[in-house]
């Protein structure tokens, strides 16, 4: 039995490149491009999920010693369940993915298009506390364009799930590459993590910047041009 436990711990350690689960969480590491989901993630309907979350959150509040007969707290479990499913984690459900229509680039605009300062709110998948930031998205048309608001909606869709910033950056970029059929995509995210500022190291001043530069954006001159545009 002891041997089995040791082998299991070794297997887990190798899977996490030598890091423990606690270290992965505190160091904000992630395991892949795809958001980790169970195969039967959508076996329950949204209403069934809300009902179950409300029940479980009631237990959490009870364990914490909160008085659930108080007028202010009675509705909290249902409010939390609704918030999780319909709002802050709605991006987990593919049914909520933005519908995107492509249009011909009739203006023949062949320079980079930049949508900057897209405000988003996400949640750290390690501690379930907010990530608050701005995303800057750019692309060069390969003959097709999309509506500007769709860029914002794509950012919001991937942000509304438990996230790690590096994954969020890459997911947005890969989605845009697939939709626009081009490698010429750039994504920069500058965000503040409350799991860093409100707990652990408690650093209130730092922010995290991640970037993706694909195709024509992956050369120093184009990166400089993009940075100059963002600094206007």
GROMACS .gro file of C-alpha atoms in nm, residues 10-101:
model
   92
   10UNK     CA    1   0.594   1.015  -0.818
   11UNK     CA    2   0.349   0.997  -1.112
   12UNK     CA    3   0.181   1.321  -1.004
   13UNK     CA    4   0.517   1.493  -0.951
   14UNK     CA    5   0.634   1.396  -1.300
   15UNK     CA    6   0.305   1.515  -1.451
   16UNK     CA    7   0.354   1.855  -1.287
   17UNK     CA    8   0.725   1.875  -1.381
   18UNK     CA    9   0.830   1.826  -1.023
   19UNK     CA   10   0.594   2.087  -0.875
   20UNK     CA   11   0.338   2.008  -0.608
   21UNK     CA   12  -0.028   2.101  -0.654
   22UNK     CA   13   0.021   2.380  -0.400
   23UNK     CA   14   0.322   2.518  -0.586
   24UNK     CA   15   0.135   2.511  -0.917
   25UNK     CA   16  -0.141   2.720  -0.761
   26UNK     CA   17   0.076   2.970  -0.579
   27UNK     CA   18   0.307   3.019  -0.877
   28UNK     CA   19   0.011   3.055  -1.116
   29UNK     CA   20   0.129   2.782  -1.351
   30UNK     CA   21  -0.105   2.613  -1.596
   31UNK     CA   22  -0.119   2.277  -1.767
   32UNK     CA   23  -0.228   2.350  -2.125
   33UNK     CA   24  -0.404   2.570  -2.379
   34UNK     CA   25  -0.748   2.421  -2.320
   35UNK     CA   26  -0.948   2.503  -2.008
   36UNK     CA   27  -0.952   2.179  -1.800
   37UNK     CA   28  -1.305   2.039  -1.834
   38UNK     CA   29  -1.465   1.707  -1.746
   39UNK     CA   30  -1.601   1.499  -2.034
   40UNK     CA   31  -1.950   1.520  -1.885
   41UNK     CA   32  -1.926   1.892  -1.802
   42UNK     CA   33  -2.265   1.963  -1.959
   43UNK     CA   34  -2.453   1.661  -1.836
   44UNK     CA   35  -2.648   1.889  -1.599
   45UNK     CA   36  -2.857   2.178  -1.727
   46UNK     CA   37  -2.773   2.530  -1.615
   47UNK     CA   38  -3.072   2.529  -1.380
   48UNK     CA   39  -2.962   2.199  -1.227
   49UNK     CA   40  -2.610   2.337  -1.180
   50UNK     CA   41  -2.744   2.648  -1.007
   51UNK     CA   42  -2.954   2.439  -0.772
   52UNK     CA   43  -2.659   2.219  -0.680
   53UNK     CA   44  -2.417   2.509  -0.637
   54UNK     CA   45  -2.667   2.691  -0.414
   55UNK     CA   46  -2.698   2.382  -0.195
   56UNK     CA   47  -2.322   2.336  -0.169
   57UNK     CA   48  -2.257   2.704  -0.104
   58UNK     CA   49  -2.514   2.694   0.174
   59UNK     CA   50  -2.300   2.424   0.335
   60UNK     CA   51  -1.985   2.634   0.294
   61UNK     CA   52  -2.147   2.934   0.460
   62UNK     CA   53  -2.279   2.713   0.739
   63UNK     CA   54  -1.932   2.565   0.802
   64UNK     CA   55  -1.792   2.920   0.819
   65UNK     CA   56  -2.041   2.992   1.097
   66UNK     CA   57  -2.264   3.238   0.910
   67UNK     CA   58  -2.626   3.273   1.016
   68UNK     CA   59  -2.829   3.174   0.711
   69UNK     CA   60  -3.152   3.288   0.876
   70UNK     CA   61  -3.031   3.648   0.855
   71UNK     CA   62  -3.225   3.852   0.600
   72UNK     CA   63  -2.904   3.967   0.431
   73UNK     CA   64  -2.763   3.614   0.389
   74UNK     CA   65  -3.068   3.401   0.309
   75UNK     CA   66  -3.052   3.463  -0.064
   76UNK     CA   67  -2.673   3.454  -0.095
   77UNK     CA   68  -2.635   3.087  -0.205
   78UNK     CA   69  -2.880   3.135  -0.494
   79UNK     CA   70  -2.722   3.467  -0.589
   80UNK     CA   71  -2.377   3.308  -0.599
   81UNK     CA   72  -2.504   3.014  -0.807
   82UNK     CA   73  -2.669   3.248  -1.058
   83UNK     CA   74  -2.356   3.465  -1.075
   84UNK     CA   75  -2.132   3.161  -1.139
   85UNK     CA   76  -2.341   3.008  -1.418
   86UNK     CA   77  -2.497   3.312  -1.588
   87UNK     CA   78  -2.221   3.569  -1.543
   88UNK     CA   79  -1.862   3.529  -1.430
   89UNK     CA   80  -1.816   3.168  -1.552
   90UNK     CA   81  -2.053   3.177  -1.848
   91UNK     CA   82  -1.755   3.137  -2.084
   92UNK     CA   83  -1.726   2.771  -1.982
   93UNK     CA   84  -2.033   2.690  -2.188
   94UNK     CA   85  -1.970   2.671  -2.566
   95UNK     CA   86  -2.333   2.771  -2.618
   96UNK     CA   87  -2.234   3.121  -2.505
   97UNK     CA   88  -1.956   3.154  -2.762
   98UNK     CA   89  -2.002   3.473  -2.971
   99UNK     CA   90  -2.141   3.420  -3.317
  100UNK     CA   91  -1.905   3.586  -3.562
  101UNK     CA   92  -1.979   3.688  -3.921
   0.00000   0.00000   0.00000
